[in-house]
XYZ file of C-alpha atoms in Angstrom:
323
model
C -0.027 -0.030 0.040
C 2.827 2.405 0.846
C 4.456 1.686 -2.528
C 1.193 2.426 -4.313
C 0.988 5.747 -2.562
C 4.573 6.540 -3.477
C 3.911 5.706 -7.127
C 0.908 8.030 -7.155
C 3.025 10.801 -5.699
C 5.594 10.331 -8.452
C 2.875 10.323 -11.166
C 1.094 13.588 -10.294
C 3.209 16.584 -9.304
C 2.314 20.241 -9.043
C 5.336 22.572 -8.589
C 4.985 26.165 -7.317
C 7.837 28.653 -8.050
C 7.836 32.244 -6.843
C 11.246 33.548 -7.934
C 13.874 33.321 -10.712
C 16.887 32.110 -8.721
C 19.140 29.947 -10.871
C 19.426 27.184 -8.194
C 15.640 26.977 -8.026
C 15.381 26.796 -11.821
C 17.932 23.961 -11.859
C 16.014 22.206 -9.063
C 12.827 22.295 -11.141
C 14.639 21.084 -14.244
C 15.787 18.006 -12.406
C 12.298 17.394 -11.082
C 10.852 17.607 -14.572
C 13.604 15.319 -16.001
C 12.910 12.630 -13.415
C 9.176 12.651 -14.011
C 7.748 9.313 -15.225
C 6.679 9.230 -18.906
C 2.933 9.883 -19.271
C 2.623 11.387 -15.802
C 1.400 14.888 -15.059
C 3.812 17.651 -14.236
C 2.276 21.055 -13.728
C 4.428 24.147 -13.136
C 2.717 27.187 -11.499
C 4.642 30.415 -11.521
C 3.760 33.142 -9.042
C 4.352 36.653 -10.453
C 4.718 39.773 -8.308
C 1.782 41.362 -10.076
C -0.132 41.614 -13.325
C -2.807 39.544 -14.979
C -2.735 35.762 -15.048
C -1.088 34.509 -18.228
C -0.766 31.070 -19.818
C 2.317 29.715 -21.604
C 2.877 26.287 -23.146
C 5.689 24.299 -21.572
C 7.109 20.781 -22.009
C 5.655 18.458 -19.388
C 5.349 14.743 -19.067
C 1.772 15.014 -20.397
C 2.146 18.181 -22.455
C -0.083 20.191 -20.058
C 0.253 24.010 -20.068
C 2.155 25.985 -17.490
C 0.067 28.443 -15.505
C 1.103 31.747 -14.035
C -0.621 33.055 -10.911
C -0.724 36.550 -9.495
C 0.942 36.367 -6.050
C -1.344 39.183 -4.896
C -4.411 37.025 -5.343
C -2.630 33.683 -5.160
C -5.293 31.868 -3.037
C -7.965 32.577 -5.633
C -5.691 31.795 -8.602
C -4.421 28.549 -7.192
C -7.908 27.210 -6.532
C -7.898 26.113 -10.161
C -5.220 23.465 -9.552
C -6.566 19.936 -9.946
C -8.172 18.669 -6.710
C -6.704 15.191 -7.274
C -3.071 16.377 -7.406
C -1.125 13.742 -5.468
C 1.662 16.037 -4.344
C 2.323 19.804 -4.352
C 5.960 20.957 -4.115
C 6.780 24.603 -3.386
C 10.285 25.811 -4.274
C 11.697 28.612 -2.155
C 10.226 30.840 0.584
C 7.780 32.909 -1.515
C 6.276 29.792 -3.060
C 6.114 28.103 0.427
C 4.075 30.934 1.820
C 1.668 30.773 -1.143
C 1.369 26.984 -0.966
C 0.515 27.136 2.746
C -2.398 29.546 1.993
C -3.640 27.318 -0.790
C -6.758 25.253 -0.034
C -6.666 21.499 -0.379
C -5.534 18.484 1.571
C -2.935 16.877 -0.718
C 0.528 16.361 0.749
C 2.809 19.407 0.524
C 6.589 19.606 0.325
C 8.259 22.941 1.009
C 11.736 22.726 -0.594
C 14.869 24.872 -0.985
C 14.304 26.670 2.312
C 16.977 27.939 4.647
C 16.664 27.085 8.360
C 15.830 30.775 8.954
C 13.127 30.646 6.203
C 11.552 27.746 7.996
C 11.686 29.449 11.383
C 9.956 32.470 9.884
C 7.233 30.303 8.461
C 6.742 28.629 11.834
C 6.271 31.985 13.487
C 3.988 33.562 10.867
C 2.013 30.742 9.215
C -0.448 28.777 11.352
C -1.309 26.826 8.234
C 2.019 25.034 8.578
C 0.539 23.032 11.427
C -2.844 22.222 9.928
C -3.977 18.817 11.125
C -5.693 17.864 7.878
C -2.655 18.083 5.548
C 0.706 16.325 5.677
C 3.611 18.811 5.221
C 7.295 18.044 4.666
C 10.098 20.660 4.847
C 13.384 20.158 2.971
C 16.078 22.542 4.089
C 18.612 23.525 1.454
C 21.669 23.241 3.687
C 23.219 20.233 5.450
C 22.702 19.686 9.165
C 25.202 21.164 11.568
C 26.237 17.628 12.567
C 27.396 17.085 8.970
C 29.317 20.366 9.048
C 31.147 19.288 12.202
C 31.797 15.824 10.744
C 33.571 17.478 7.781
C 35.657 19.647 10.105
C 36.555 16.551 12.138
C 37.630 14.689 8.991
C 39.884 17.525 7.947
C 41.161 18.673 11.364
C 40.977 15.571 13.603
C 42.964 17.096 16.423
C 41.115 20.438 16.676
C 37.999 21.070 18.712
C 37.508 24.882 18.979
C 35.156 26.206 16.289
C 34.677 29.952 16.050
C 31.352 31.362 14.736
C 30.162 34.933 14.197
C 26.347 35.058 14.119
C 23.578 37.567 13.890
C 20.690 37.729 16.405
C 18.434 36.173 13.837
C 20.753 33.162 13.659
C 19.846 31.849 17.081
C 18.102 28.683 15.712
C 21.226 27.822 13.763
C 23.451 28.436 16.782
C 21.231 26.201 18.959
C 21.389 23.409 16.328
C 25.208 23.804 16.147
C 25.581 23.671 19.947
C 23.399 20.544 20.168
C 25.438 18.825 17.450
C 28.667 19.885 19.258
C 27.531 18.345 22.542
C 27.061 15.021 20.770
C 30.671 14.993 19.495
C 33.211 12.541 20.880
C 34.796 14.432 22.447
C 32.362 17.338 22.422
C 33.217 20.343 20.242
C 34.059 23.682 21.875
C 31.912 26.260 20.069
C 33.038 29.861 20.425
C 30.167 32.268 19.428
C 30.281 36.010 18.962
C 27.302 38.069 17.795
C 27.411 40.936 15.288
C 24.166 42.950 15.540
C 25.090 44.799 12.321
C 27.737 45.005 9.638
C 29.768 47.544 11.607
C 30.090 45.107 14.508
C 31.482 42.259 12.389
C 35.114 43.326 12.622
C 34.991 43.520 16.449
C 33.240 40.118 16.715
C 35.930 38.551 14.569
C 38.758 40.082 16.567
C 37.199 38.520 19.689
C 36.458 35.032 18.339
C 39.572 34.377 16.141
C 42.158 33.998 19.036
C 39.873 31.448 20.720
C 39.380 29.284 17.680
C 41.118 26.529 15.724
C 38.791 27.047 12.675
C 35.937 29.322 11.654
C 32.572 28.184 10.448
C 30.355 30.433 8.264
C 26.666 29.768 9.025
C 24.027 29.884 6.254
C 22.568 33.142 7.663
C 22.728 36.886 6.885
C 26.537 36.669 7.117
C 26.804 33.575 4.913
C 24.367 35.108 2.401
C 26.386 38.317 2.181
C 29.435 38.231 -0.044
C 31.030 41.194 1.742
C 30.490 39.699 5.191
C 31.736 36.251 4.084
C 34.881 37.855 2.672
C 35.490 39.610 5.993
C 35.413 36.200 7.758
C 37.706 34.711 5.107
C 40.221 37.581 5.444
C 40.170 37.238 9.258
C 40.826 33.526 8.977
C 43.661 33.952 6.450
C 45.297 36.668 8.610
C 45.311 34.371 11.609
C 46.156 31.165 9.675
C 42.774 29.590 10.482
C 40.845 27.422 8.002
C 37.270 28.549 7.183
C 34.423 26.070 6.543
C 30.901 26.567 5.218
C 28.141 25.081 3.073
C 28.671 26.650 -0.352
C 30.970 26.194 -3.294
C 31.278 29.944 -3.528
C 32.888 30.072 -0.149
C 35.531 27.577 -1.194
C 36.243 29.387 -4.452
C 36.672 32.610 -2.453
C 39.263 31.197 -0.020
C 37.467 28.815 2.360
C 39.174 25.497 3.020
C 36.200 23.121 2.572
C 32.423 22.941 2.376
C 29.792 20.254 2.520
C 27.591 21.071 -0.442
C 24.075 19.942 -1.487
C 23.409 20.354 -5.219
C 20.037 21.187 -6.803
C 20.024 17.758 -8.408
C 20.476 15.992 -5.085
C 17.924 18.209 -3.444
C 15.389 17.433 -6.165
C 15.857 13.723 -5.551
C 15.590 14.162 -1.775
C 12.384 16.234 -2.237
C 10.831 13.397 -4.239
C 11.700 10.896 -1.540
C 10.226 13.224 1.119
C 7.052 13.379 -0.925
C 6.907 9.628 -0.981
C 7.200 9.568 2.822
C 4.256 11.960 3.106
C 2.215 9.918 0.694
C 2.938 6.915 2.967
C 1.462 8.731 5.980
C 4.406 10.541 7.588
C 4.194 14.146 8.732
C 0.609 13.950 10.049
C -1.012 15.409 13.160
C 0.028 18.951 12.382
C 3.752 18.258 12.805
C 5.788 18.964 9.676
C 8.397 16.397 8.682
C 11.647 18.423 8.546
C 14.808 17.152 6.822
C 18.107 18.837 6.355
C 19.856 18.396 3.027
C 22.017 15.322 2.724
C 25.401 16.578 1.560
C 25.987 15.479 -2.065
C 29.720 16.263 -2.163
C 32.582 17.918 -0.413
C 34.540 20.761 -2.037
C 38.172 21.543 -1.008
C 40.329 24.520 -1.948
C 43.661 22.788 -2.526
C 45.565 26.055 -2.685
C 44.303 27.115 0.705
C 45.098 23.705 2.179
C 48.683 23.933 0.853
C 49.042 27.447 2.303
C 47.911 26.152 5.724
C 50.358 23.219 5.496
C 47.484 20.670 5.461
C 47.504 17.421 3.541
C 43.810 16.567 3.015
C 42.100 13.493 1.655
C 40.585 13.829 -1.822
C 37.122 15.277 -2.166
C 35.663 11.862 -3.062
C 37.076 10.276 0.149
C 35.745 13.147 2.305
C 32.338 12.819 0.693
C 32.338 9.104 1.392
C 33.249 9.707 5.045
C 30.271 12.108 5.482
C 27.984 9.555 3.863
C 29.207 6.834 6.274
C 28.750 9.232 9.195
C 25.150 9.861 8.299
């Protein structure tokens, strides 16, 4: 019975997209490419304003793509088929629209940051509706995976320095919980930067107490200028910097556990199958962090720090075994 439900979820998929981010577009492309021949794939685009328009797109059953006006999205989205087996919202704007959408079909909210999810928890009572199963796929790996990578690269080091914003508290709590489960436990050094002007002072405080720096996927990690400040502080003190994006590694970070849009699309489908099988009921969303697809290493930075690291493939395999 569970397999039948999973097959139905794979056969009928409605995807909501509310932005034009390249990672989200790639995610949708992989979803479409993995759709079973003859199945229904409906893509609903939410525009910031203007009349509803219809454009033909390639789908598994050659159905048209629909655009919905985000300003009246509840009314516009009522036209979605009532028998849709699974709705999948890509990104925070689409997630908010999907939660307001009527219907009881299982719903997956994908490509969200942890802070996106915390914002939805605080502002969207519909997230905890008891008559609809909801799954949440976070776009970044769990903090336990980040620490596992640091441990594989720096096995004799335990002090991890972090500069966070006040909005980052959920991420800091997750990191501290993961650190307590380490063997031995990690020593997490946290400094807060209320604004961009405070970042330099926070770094001067945390760097001397750290063996490595970790860039969180928050307002600092999403800001190129702030991330570069952390990288420069690390380079000046001879400290490696870790994170969760390839961009950080290209800019001078030592290593990152990265989840690709292709891997996230596959994980989102699997999460949808779990919902179709009955998980995530009773008003409690089923939340999953991204499973790291690969590890990226900056060999030049490693050489400058005097580190001999395993190859990216070996580090990726270690994280997979750890999970």
